[in-house]
Every structure is written in structure tokens, then in C-alpha cells.
XYZ file of C-alpha atoms in Angstrom:
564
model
C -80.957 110.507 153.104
C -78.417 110.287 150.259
C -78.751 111.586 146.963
C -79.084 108.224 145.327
C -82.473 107.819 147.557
C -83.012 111.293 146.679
C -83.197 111.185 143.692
C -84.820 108.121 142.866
C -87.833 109.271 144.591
C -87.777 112.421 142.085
C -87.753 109.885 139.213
C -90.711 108.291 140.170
C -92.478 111.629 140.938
C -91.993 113.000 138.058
C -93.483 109.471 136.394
C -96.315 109.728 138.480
C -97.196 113.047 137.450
C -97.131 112.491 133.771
C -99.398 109.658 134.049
C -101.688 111.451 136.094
C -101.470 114.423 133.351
C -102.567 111.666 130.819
C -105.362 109.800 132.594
C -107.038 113.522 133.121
C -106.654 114.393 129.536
C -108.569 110.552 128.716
C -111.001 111.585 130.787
C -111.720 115.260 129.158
C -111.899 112.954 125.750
C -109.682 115.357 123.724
C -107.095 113.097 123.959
C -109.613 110.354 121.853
C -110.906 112.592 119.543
C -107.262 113.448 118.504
C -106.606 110.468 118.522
C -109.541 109.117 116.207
C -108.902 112.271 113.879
C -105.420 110.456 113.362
C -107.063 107.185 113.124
C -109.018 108.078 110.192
C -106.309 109.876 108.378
C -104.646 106.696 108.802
C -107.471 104.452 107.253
C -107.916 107.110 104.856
C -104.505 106.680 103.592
C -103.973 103.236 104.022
C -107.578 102.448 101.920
C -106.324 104.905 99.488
C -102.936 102.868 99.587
C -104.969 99.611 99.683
C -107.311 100.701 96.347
C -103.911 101.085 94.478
C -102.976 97.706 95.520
C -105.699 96.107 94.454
C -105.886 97.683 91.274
C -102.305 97.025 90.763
C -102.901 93.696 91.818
C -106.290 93.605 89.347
C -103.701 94.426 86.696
C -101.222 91.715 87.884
C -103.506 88.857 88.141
C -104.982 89.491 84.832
C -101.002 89.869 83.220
C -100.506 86.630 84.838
C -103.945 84.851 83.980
C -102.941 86.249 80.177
C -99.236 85.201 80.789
C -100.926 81.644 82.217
C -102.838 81.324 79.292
C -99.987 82.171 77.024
C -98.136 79.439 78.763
C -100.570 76.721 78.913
C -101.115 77.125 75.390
C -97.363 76.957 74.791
C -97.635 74.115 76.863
C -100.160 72.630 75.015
C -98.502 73.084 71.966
C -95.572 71.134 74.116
C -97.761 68.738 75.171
C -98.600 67.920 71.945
C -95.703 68.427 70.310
C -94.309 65.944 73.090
C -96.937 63.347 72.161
C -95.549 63.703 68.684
C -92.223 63.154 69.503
C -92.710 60.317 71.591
C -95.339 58.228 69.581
C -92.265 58.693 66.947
C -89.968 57.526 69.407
C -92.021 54.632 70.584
C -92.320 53.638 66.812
C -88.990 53.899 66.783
C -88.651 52.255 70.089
C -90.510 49.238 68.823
C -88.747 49.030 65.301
C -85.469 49.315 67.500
C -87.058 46.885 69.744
C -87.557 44.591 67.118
C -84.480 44.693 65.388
C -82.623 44.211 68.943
C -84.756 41.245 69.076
C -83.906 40.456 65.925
C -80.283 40.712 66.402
C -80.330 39.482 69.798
C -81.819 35.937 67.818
C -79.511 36.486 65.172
C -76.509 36.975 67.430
C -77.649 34.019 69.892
C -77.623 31.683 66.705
C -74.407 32.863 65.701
C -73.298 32.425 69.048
C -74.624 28.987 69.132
C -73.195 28.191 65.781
C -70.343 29.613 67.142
C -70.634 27.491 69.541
C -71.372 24.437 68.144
C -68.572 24.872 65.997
C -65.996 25.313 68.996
C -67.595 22.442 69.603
C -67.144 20.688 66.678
C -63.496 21.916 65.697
C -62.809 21.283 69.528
C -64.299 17.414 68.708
C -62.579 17.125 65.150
C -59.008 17.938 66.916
C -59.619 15.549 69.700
C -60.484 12.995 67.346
C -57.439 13.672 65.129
C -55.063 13.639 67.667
C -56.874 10.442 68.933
C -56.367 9.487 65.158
C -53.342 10.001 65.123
C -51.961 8.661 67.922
C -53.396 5.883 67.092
C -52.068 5.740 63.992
C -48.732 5.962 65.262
C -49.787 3.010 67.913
C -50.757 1.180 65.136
C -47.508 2.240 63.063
C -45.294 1.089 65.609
C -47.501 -2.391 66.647
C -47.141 -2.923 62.694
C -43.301 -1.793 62.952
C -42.427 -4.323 65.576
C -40.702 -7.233 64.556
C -37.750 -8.858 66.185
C -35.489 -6.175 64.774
C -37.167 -3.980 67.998
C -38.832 -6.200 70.166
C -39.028 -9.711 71.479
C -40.968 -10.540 68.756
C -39.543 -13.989 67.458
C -38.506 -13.729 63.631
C -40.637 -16.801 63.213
C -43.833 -14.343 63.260
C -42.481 -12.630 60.397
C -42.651 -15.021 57.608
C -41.690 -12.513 55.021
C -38.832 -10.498 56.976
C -35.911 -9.479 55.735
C -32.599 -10.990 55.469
C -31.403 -11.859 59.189
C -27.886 -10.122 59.211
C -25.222 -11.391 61.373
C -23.612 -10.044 64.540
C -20.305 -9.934 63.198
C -18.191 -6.573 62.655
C -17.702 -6.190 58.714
C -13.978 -6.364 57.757
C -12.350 -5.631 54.802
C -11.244 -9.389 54.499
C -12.812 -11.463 51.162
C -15.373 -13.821 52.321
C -14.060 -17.544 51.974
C -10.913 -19.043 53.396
C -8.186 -16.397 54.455
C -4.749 -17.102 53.774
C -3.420 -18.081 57.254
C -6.383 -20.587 57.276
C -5.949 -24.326 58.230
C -7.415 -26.346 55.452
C -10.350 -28.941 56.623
C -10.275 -31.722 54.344
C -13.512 -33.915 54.452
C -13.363 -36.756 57.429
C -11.851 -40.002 55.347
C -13.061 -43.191 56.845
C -10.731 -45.359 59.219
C -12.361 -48.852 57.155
C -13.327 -49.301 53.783
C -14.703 -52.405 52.995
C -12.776 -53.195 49.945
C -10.488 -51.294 47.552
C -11.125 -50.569 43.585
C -7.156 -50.357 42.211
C -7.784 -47.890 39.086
C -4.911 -48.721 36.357
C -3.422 -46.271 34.536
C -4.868 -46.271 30.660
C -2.719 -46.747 27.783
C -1.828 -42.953 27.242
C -0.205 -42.716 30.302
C 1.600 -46.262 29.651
C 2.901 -45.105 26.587
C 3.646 -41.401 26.959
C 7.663 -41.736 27.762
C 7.563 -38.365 29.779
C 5.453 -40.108 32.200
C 6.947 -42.013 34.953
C 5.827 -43.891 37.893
C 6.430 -41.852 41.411
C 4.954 -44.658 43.777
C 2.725 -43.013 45.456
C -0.948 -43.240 44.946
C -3.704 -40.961 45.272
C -6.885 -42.183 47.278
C -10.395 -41.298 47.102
C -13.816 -42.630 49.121
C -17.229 -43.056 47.931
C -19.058 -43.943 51.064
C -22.617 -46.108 51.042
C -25.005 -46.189 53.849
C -27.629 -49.575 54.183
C -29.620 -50.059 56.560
C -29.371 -53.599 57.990
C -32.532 -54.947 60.276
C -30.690 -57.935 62.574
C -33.327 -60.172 63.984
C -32.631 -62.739 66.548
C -35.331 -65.552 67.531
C -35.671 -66.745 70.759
C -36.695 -69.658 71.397
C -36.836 -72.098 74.079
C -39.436 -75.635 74.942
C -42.540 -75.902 76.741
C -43.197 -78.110 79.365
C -46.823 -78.941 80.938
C -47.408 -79.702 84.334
C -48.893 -83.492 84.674
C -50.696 -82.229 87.699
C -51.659 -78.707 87.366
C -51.606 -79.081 83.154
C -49.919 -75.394 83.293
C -47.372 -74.814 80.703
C -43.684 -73.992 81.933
C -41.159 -72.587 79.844
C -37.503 -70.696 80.789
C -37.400 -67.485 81.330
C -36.651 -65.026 77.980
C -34.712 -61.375 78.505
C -36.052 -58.747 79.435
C -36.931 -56.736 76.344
C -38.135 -59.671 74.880
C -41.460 -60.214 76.307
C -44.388 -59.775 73.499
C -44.121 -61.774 70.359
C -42.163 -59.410 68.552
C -40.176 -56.798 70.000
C -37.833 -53.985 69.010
C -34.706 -53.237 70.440
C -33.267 -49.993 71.618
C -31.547 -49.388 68.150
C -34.842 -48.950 66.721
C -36.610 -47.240 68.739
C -33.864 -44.679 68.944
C -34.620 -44.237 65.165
C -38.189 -43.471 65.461
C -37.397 -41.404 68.536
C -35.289 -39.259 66.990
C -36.947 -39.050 63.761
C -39.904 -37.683 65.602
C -38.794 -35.266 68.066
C -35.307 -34.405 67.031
C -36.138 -34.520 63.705
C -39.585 -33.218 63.909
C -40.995 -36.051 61.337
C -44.723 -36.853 61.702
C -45.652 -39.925 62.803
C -47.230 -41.088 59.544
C -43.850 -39.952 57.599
C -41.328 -41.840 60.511
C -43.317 -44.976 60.086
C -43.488 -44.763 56.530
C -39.334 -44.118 56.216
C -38.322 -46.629 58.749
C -40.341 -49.363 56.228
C -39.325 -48.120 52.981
C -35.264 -47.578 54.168
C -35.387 -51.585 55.735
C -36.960 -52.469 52.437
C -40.180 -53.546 54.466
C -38.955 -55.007 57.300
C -39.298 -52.326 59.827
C -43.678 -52.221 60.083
C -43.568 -50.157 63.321
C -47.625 -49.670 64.510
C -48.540 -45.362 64.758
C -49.312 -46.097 68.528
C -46.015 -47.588 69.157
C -44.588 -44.617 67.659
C -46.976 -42.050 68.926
C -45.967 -43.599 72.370
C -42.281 -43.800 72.492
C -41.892 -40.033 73.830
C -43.489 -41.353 76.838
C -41.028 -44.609 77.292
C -37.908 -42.160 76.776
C -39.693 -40.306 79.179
C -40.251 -42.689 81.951
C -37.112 -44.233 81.466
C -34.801 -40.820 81.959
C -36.368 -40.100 85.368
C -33.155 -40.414 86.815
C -31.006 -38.739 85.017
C -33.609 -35.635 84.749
C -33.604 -34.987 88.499
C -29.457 -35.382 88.263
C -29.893 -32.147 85.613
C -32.577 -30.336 88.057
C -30.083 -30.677 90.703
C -27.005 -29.702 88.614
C -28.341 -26.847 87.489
C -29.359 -25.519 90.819
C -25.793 -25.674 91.833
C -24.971 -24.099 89.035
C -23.148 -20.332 89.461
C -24.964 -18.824 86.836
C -28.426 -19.689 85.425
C -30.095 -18.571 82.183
C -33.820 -19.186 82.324
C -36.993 -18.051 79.767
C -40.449 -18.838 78.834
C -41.557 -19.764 75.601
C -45.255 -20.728 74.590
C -46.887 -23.103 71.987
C -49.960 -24.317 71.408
C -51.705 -27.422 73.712
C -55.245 -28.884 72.162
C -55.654 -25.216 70.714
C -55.175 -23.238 73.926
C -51.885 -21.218 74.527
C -49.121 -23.578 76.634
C -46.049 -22.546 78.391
C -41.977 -24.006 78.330
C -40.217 -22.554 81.107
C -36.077 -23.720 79.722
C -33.490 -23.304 82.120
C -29.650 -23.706 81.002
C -25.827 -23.578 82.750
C -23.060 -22.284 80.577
C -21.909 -26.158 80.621
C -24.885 -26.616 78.412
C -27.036 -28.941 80.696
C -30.639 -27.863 80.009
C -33.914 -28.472 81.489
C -37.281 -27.843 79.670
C -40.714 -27.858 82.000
C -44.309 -27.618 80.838
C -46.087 -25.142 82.681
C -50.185 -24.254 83.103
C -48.945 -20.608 82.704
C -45.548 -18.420 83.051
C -44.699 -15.641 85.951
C -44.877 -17.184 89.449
C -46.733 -20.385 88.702
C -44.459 -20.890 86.281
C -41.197 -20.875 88.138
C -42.595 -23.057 91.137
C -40.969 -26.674 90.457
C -38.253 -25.072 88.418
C -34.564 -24.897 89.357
C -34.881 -21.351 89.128
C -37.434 -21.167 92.493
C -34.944 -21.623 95.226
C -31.856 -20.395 93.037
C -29.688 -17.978 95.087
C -26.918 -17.734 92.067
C -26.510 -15.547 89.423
C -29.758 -15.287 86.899
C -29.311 -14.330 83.430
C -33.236 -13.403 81.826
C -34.821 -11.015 79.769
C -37.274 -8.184 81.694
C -39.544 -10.860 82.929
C -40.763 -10.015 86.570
C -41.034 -13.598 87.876
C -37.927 -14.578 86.514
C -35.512 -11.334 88.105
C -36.786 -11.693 91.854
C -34.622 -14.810 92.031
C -31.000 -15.294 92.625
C -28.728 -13.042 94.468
C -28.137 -11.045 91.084
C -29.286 -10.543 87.854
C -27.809 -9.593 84.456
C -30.623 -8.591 81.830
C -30.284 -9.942 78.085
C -29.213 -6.894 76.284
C -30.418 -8.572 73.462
C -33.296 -7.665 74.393
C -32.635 -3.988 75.381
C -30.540 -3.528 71.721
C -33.656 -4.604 70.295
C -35.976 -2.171 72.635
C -33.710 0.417 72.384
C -33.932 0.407 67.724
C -38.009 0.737 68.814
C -37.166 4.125 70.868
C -34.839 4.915 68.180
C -37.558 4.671 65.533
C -40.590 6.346 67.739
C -38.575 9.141 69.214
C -36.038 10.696 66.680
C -35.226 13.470 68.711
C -33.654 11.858 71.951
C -30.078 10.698 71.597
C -29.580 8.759 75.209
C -30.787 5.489 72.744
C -28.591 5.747 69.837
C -25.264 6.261 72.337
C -26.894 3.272 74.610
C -26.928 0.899 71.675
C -23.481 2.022 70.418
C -22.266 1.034 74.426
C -23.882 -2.193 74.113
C -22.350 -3.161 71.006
C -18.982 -1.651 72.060
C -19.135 -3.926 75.293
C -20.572 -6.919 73.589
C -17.392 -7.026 72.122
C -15.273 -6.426 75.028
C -16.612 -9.309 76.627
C -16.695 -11.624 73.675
C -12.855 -10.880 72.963
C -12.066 -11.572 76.382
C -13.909 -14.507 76.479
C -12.163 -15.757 73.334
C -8.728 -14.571 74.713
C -8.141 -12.188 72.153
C -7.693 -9.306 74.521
C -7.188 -9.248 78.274
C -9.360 -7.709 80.742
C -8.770 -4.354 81.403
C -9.698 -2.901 84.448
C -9.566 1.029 83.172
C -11.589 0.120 79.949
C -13.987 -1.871 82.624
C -14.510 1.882 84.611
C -14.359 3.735 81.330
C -17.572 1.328 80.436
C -19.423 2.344 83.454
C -18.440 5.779 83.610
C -20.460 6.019 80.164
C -23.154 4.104 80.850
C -23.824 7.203 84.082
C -23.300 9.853 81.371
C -26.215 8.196 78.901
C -28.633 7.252 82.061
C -28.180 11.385 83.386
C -28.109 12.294 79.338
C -31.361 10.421 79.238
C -33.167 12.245 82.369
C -31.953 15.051 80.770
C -33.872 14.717 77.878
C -36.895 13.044 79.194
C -37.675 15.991 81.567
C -37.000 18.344 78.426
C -39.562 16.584 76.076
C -41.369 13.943 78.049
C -42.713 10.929 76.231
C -45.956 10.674 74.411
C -48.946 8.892 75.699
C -49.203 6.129 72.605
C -45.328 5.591 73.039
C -43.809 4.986 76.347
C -41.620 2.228 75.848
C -38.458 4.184 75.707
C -39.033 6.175 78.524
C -40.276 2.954 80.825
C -36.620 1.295 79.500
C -34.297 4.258 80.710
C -36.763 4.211 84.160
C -35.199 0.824 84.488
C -31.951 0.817 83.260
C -31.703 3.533 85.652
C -32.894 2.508 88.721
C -31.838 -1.086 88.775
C -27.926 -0.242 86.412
C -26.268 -3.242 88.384
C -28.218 -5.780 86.687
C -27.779 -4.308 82.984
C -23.889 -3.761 83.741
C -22.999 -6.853 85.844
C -21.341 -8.459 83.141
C -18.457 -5.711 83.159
C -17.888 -6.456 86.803
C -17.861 -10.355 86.858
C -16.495 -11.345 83.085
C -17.971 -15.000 84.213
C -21.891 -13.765 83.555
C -22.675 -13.637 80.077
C -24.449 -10.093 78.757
C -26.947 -11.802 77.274
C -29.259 -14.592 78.067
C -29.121 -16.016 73.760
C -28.524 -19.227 75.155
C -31.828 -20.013 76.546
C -33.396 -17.892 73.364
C -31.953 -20.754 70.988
C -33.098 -23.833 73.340
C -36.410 -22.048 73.241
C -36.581 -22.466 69.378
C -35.841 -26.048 69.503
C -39.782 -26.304 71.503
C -40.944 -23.836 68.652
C -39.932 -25.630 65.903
C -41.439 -28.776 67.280
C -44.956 -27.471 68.288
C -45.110 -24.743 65.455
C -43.598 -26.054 62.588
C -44.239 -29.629 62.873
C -47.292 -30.117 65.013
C -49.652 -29.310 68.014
C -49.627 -31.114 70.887
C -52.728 -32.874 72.263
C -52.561 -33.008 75.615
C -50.988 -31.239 78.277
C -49.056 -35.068 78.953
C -47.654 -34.954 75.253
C -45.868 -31.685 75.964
C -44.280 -32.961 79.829
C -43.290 -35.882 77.802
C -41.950 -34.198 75.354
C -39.871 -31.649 77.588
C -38.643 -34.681 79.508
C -37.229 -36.449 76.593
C -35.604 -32.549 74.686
C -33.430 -31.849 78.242
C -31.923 -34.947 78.395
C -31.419 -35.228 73.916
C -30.340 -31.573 74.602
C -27.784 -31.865 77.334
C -26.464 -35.451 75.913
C -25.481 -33.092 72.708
C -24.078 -30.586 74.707
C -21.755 -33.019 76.412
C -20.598 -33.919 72.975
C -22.185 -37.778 73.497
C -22.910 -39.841 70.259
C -26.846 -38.701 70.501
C -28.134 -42.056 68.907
C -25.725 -44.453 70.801
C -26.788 -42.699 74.238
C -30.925 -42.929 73.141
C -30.310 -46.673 72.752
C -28.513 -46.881 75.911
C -31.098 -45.573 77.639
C -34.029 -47.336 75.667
C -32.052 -50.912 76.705
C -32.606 -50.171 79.932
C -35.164 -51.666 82.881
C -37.988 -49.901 83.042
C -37.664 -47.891 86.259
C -40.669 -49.163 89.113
């Protein structure tokens, strides 16, 4: 056995004994009464200890039911005190209520005032600027005239005083010095001669003498003589048939009494050269013949129509002339037809040869028929958009842009692109005029010095566009340097090819020759007065250009056959 074994086993020996030591002394019971004697001592102690407790706890509860009651009346006092407070504050609360309410209303209807008067101020300055741009459309549709537009000065009865083209010089007006004298025309036959003698004075006075010359002056008479020549020829009857037979007369004699070409080339050109009314041609042909002249009002009313008829010919000879032509002015003008607005569409050469058309209405119904629809030369027109889409190429009037550009010089006073533009117009117009009179020659570095300026003013004008852009009630100016700068070869064509005029005037005057007519003198009828009309002004027109005796060449063509 080892020790470990050994003693382990006196370990639990020694256990075993001391438990058996204390289950004998249970047994005996003096172990229990000890113990109960300790048992007692320790209730007696721990009651004692308990008593104390209580009492101190006695004591406690009642310092804290006093202390309680202290507090809940405190609190009561709080309470109450609370209740105070906050039925103030809940007065308060509602008076504060009621005056945010108050205010709230208060602000909302200042707000709302506010509001409406934002609203109103916002309204007032819309309409004032509406106002006023009006005003200034207004200003400037009252403005135009044709000082700034295309405006005809006819429109204007009360305009100012039309100033020449011409550069001022420092010349005296009236004959210059180096001046050819123009005596008056002196007739090539005089019917008879009135000898004046010299009177007695000059007979007598011996400083006087006689140089044998003479010194010869006219007094020229115009009568109008009325020739009339009877024809007249004998009857025959036919024993069989009874019919009458007579020979044949002329050919302009075939009513009872007829006029010749001579007068009706008076009343012709009384009426629509002259622009004499009917009434007032018949009534001067009979009072100049002393009487012997009675033409009817229908005869005269319809002679437009014979002239008419009977230059057929020799209107479709223009029409074709004209197309051939190498440069072509062409315009509408309008009058008035039965009270409804009618339309001219004039085409001219630079020969002078001149066609006018009645039209139902101008742009591209217009130009059908015209010389102008197949034309594939150069055009010369004003800003017209049926007129530039023919020909090959196109000079614009600058007429018409001087006068557009004093509008944008009047309606936007800031920009300067329009003041140099007019100054280049007027500095060309005179380039080409001089050339074309052979006062200067043409100059090709003068020719690029033109162009090169007329870049400068289209880029000076971008410029200045993009700086201040244009205002809505006035875009005229800024639609004219669009096109001037998009399309420059048609407004500087006439630098390039001295041949095409700068400005289409030309057709402008032929267009007041209609005007006068149908304005000044009378309306037309009937859309067949106005063709006639037109018929009868090209051929007057271009037999006056061609420097024709105008009343010979109207007889002439009155003598004629009527064409079948």
C-alpha cells in the first residue's frame, strides 16, 4: 500500500468518526437544546431588533405621510396656481389667437392687394409698352411718305417741296456763262410779211443811218381748219331684181358721215394723252372748229378700243422686242376698276419701248402673259418677289432702298450701317451717272473700292444688329440689311456691268402716266376699258420714245384697215 492510499483512508476515518460523534450527541438531545437556547437568543434579539424597526419605521411613515401631505398641499397650491397661470395663458392664447387671426386676414388682404397690384402695375406696364409701341407703329405709319417708302408722292397731297437729285453747286441758277444760247424755234414759212417803216424820228435824226440789214420777228396763229370731201357717185336699179347698184366708195367712208384719221387722232389724244373727259373733248373739238366738229360721246367713249384693235400688230412686235431685250425694267402699279382695286404690270427696255398689261392681280398671276415670264436677261425691279425670280440676274431699285434706308434712319437713331449705306448709294449713283454721261471713265479700282465698302457696312450692320437687335413694332431696317446681305449681287450689279441701270425710275415714271389717267382724271368701268387703255399707252408711249411725230403716227394708224 502507498502512502497516498494510506492516507486517504485516514481522511475518511477520521470523517467518519466525527459524524458518528455528532449523530450520538442528536440522539442524547443536548445537542437540540443548545441549539434551541441559541435559537431563542436569536429571535430574542432579532424581535428586539425588529420592534426598533418598526418603530423607526412608525416614525418614518408618519414623517413621510406629514412630508406627503406637506407636498400635496404644495402641490395643490401648484395645481392651482397652475390653473391660474394657464386660464391666463389661454386668455392670452385666445386674444393672441385672435389677433394672429386678425393679422393673418389683415396680412392675406395686404398680400392680395399686394397682389392685385403686381397685378395691376404688371398690367399698366404691359399696356404702356403695348401703348407705346404702338404709338411709335402709328408714328412711323403716319411718318411714311415717299421720302421713306414706296409710298407715291401722289398720296401726300400736302407734302413738301419735292427737291431734286442734283448735287448743289456754288454756280447761280440761270444760264452759265459757257452756255449755248437757245433762241425760240422761228418758223421755216410765214404766210405773209408785215414791212414795219421806220417813223419820222428816225427819218429825220441825221445821226441815224441805214445799215441794210433788218431785224425779224414772228407772231405765229394756230386755226383749226375742218376739210370735208363728199363722195358721191349714181345709183343704178336692177330692171330684174329692182336692187339698187352703186360703185364702190373707200374704205373709211362707209356710214353717211365719217371722220378721218386726223380727227380721231384729236379726240384720241385729247382723252388719253391728255386725260380730257369725254364731255370736255367733245365739247373743245366743237367750239375750236367753230361747230363743225359734233363728234357723238359713244364715238368718243369708243375710240380707245379702235386704237386698240387696230395696233394689234405692232403690240406683239413690242412684246417680242422687249423679251429680247438685255435688260428689262418691270413694276406694278394699281388703280381703281368699277370701284375695286386693279393692277398695271409696265415693262420697259432702256431703248424706251414700253408695254403696259392689265392684270386681275400682281405677284405670279400677274407676270404670266408678260414679257417678263420667260425673260432669262437682266431684270431691273424694286423688292417685289414675283418680279426678282426671273431673269438670270437682278439689280434692285436703290431708289427704293435710299428711301427704306431714311425710314431706318428715322426709327433707329442709334445704328450707323444706314446713314453710311445711303451715303454709298448716293456716292455710286453718281459714279454711274458720270460714266454714263462720259464725264468720267470707268475705273476699275474705284469699282473694288465700291464693293469693298459696301462688305464693311453689311459686317458693320451685323455688328450692330446682334449688339441692339431690332424692336418688335419696327423691323424694317433690320429685314433690309437681312437682304442686302444675303442676296449683295443684286443690290451691287450695277458696279460690275455699267450697262444695268441702279435703279429701276424708268418704269416708276411710265407707272405715273396709268396714275394720272385713272386717279386724276377718271375711273375706269370695266376691266375692258383698262386692256384698252394699256393697249393704246404702250404703243403712244414707245412712238414718243422713238422720237415719232405722236399725232402724225395716231393718224397713220387710225387710216388703216381694220385688222380681221
Amino acid at each position: 500500500m502507498t502512502n497516498k492510499a494510506f492516507f486517504s483512508m485516514t481522511a475518511q476515518q477520521y470523517e467518519l468518526q466525527r459524524l458518528t460523534r455528532k449523530v450520538a450527541s442528536l440522539e442524547s438531545g443536548v445537542e437540540i437544546v443548545k441549539l434551541k437556547k441559541e435559537k431563542n437568543k436569536l429571535l430574542k434579539y432579532y424581535d428586539k431588533i425588529i420592534k426598533k424597526l418598526k418603530k423607526e419605521l412608525e416614525l418614518s411613515h408618519a414623517e413621510t405621510t406629514k412630508v406627503c401631505r406637506i407636498w400635496f398641499e404644495v402641490f395643490e397650491d401648484l395645481e392651482q396656481e397652475k390653473q391660474k397661470i394657464i386660464e391666463k395663458m389661454n386668455k392670452e392664447i385666445e386674444v393672441l389667437k385672435k389677433k394672429n387671426i386678425e393679422m393673418a386676414r389683415q396680412r392675406d388682404a395686404a398680400l392680395d392687394k399686394l397682389r392685385e397690384s403686381k397685378k395691376n402695375e404688371y398690367a399698366a406696364k404691359v399696356a404702356l409698352n403695348e401703348a407705346e409701341s404702338k404709338i411709335a407703329e402709328l408714328n412711323i405709319r403716319i411718318n411714311k411718305d415717299y421720302t421713306n417708302s414706296s409710298k407715291p408722292s401722289s398720296q401726300n397731297p400736302n407734302h413738301k417741296k419735292i427737291c431734286n437729285g442734283r448735287v448743289k453747286s456754288e454756280k447761280k441758277p440761270g444760264a452759265q456763262p459757257e452756255h449755248k444760247h437757245h433762241p425760240r424755234k422761228k418758223p421755216e414759212k410765214t404766210a405773209k410779211t408785215v414791212e414795219i417803216p421806220p417813223t419820222e424820228e428816225m427819218l429825220d435824226n441825221p445821226d441815224l443811218r441805214a445799215t441794210g440789214k433788218y431785224l425779224d420777228k414772228y407772231l405765229i396763229k394756230c386755226h383749226l381748219v375742218v376739210e370735208v370731201i363728199k363722195f358721191t357717185t349714181p345709183i343704178f336699179r336692177n330692171k330684174k331684181t329692182g336692187s339698187r347698184v352703186h360703185a364702190p366708195f373707200p374704205s373709211n367712208v362707209k356710214d353717211e358721215v365719217n371722220y378721218d384719221g386726223t380727227v380721231k387722232a384729236c379726240a384720241y389724244l385729247l382723252k388719253d394723252r391728255c386725260n380730257v373727259s369725254i364731255g370736255n373733248t367733245q365739247a373743245f373739238l366743237s367750239e375750236i372748229s367753230n361747230g363743225e366738229l359734233n363728234l357723238s360721246a359713244g364715238m368718243i367713249s369708243n375710240i380707245t378700243k379702235e386704237f386698240s384693235q387696230k395696233t394689234e400688230k405692232e403690240r406683239n412686235e413690242i412684246y417680242c422686242e422687249l423679251y429680247k431685250s438685255p435688260v428689262l425694267h418691270a413694276d406694278f402699279t394699281f388703280g381703281r376698276v368699277n370701284g375695286n382695286q386693279g393692277t398695271v404690270m409696265i415693262c420697259v427696255n432702256e431703248e424706251g419701248v414700253v408695254l403696259y398689261q392689265s392684270k386681275d392681280k400682281k405677284g405670279d398671276e400677274g407676270v404670266k402673259g408678260s414679257p417678263l415670264e420667260f425673260y432669262e436677261g437682266t431684270t431691273v425691279t424694286d423688292h417685289e418677289a414675283a418680279l426678282i425670280k426671273h431673269g438670270k440676274k437682278h439689280q434692285e431699285c436703290l431708289s427704293h432702298i435710299s428711301r427704306y434706308l431714311v425710314s431706318s434712319i428715322e426709327n433707329e437713331r442709334n445704328l450707323t450701317w444706314n446713314k453710311r449705306m445711303k451715303k454709298w448709294i448716293t456716292d455710286t449713283l453718281d459714279y454711274w451717272n458720270n460714266i454714263n454721261d462720259g464725264i468720267v471713265q470707268e475705273d476699275a479700282q474705284k469699282d473694288s473700292d465700291f464693293l469693298n465698302q459696301y462688305s464693311e457696312i453689311m459686317e458693320l450692320a451685323k455688328k450692330e444688329y446682334e449688339y441692339e437687335p431690332p424692336n418688335d413694332y419696327y423691323r424694317e431696317g433690320y429685314k433690309l440689311y437681312k437682304r442686302m446681305y444675303e442676296d449683295r449681287e443684286d443690290y451691287v450689279l450695277f458696279l460690275k456691268d455699267k450697262s444695268v441701270p441702279p435703279t429701276n425710275n424708268i418704269a416708276e415714271r411710265y407707272a405715273r402716266v396709268y396714275k394720272r389717267k385713272n386717279i386724276q382724271a377718271m375711273c375706269f368701268r370695266s376691266k375692258s376699258g383698262v386692256e384698252y387703255f394699256c393697249n393704246g399707252l404702250s404703243v403712244v408711249q414707245t412712238i414718243k420714245n422713238r422720237g415719232e411725230n405722236i399725232f402724225n403716227a395716231v393718224t397713220e394708224r387710225f387710216n388703216r384697215h381694220a385688222e380681221v
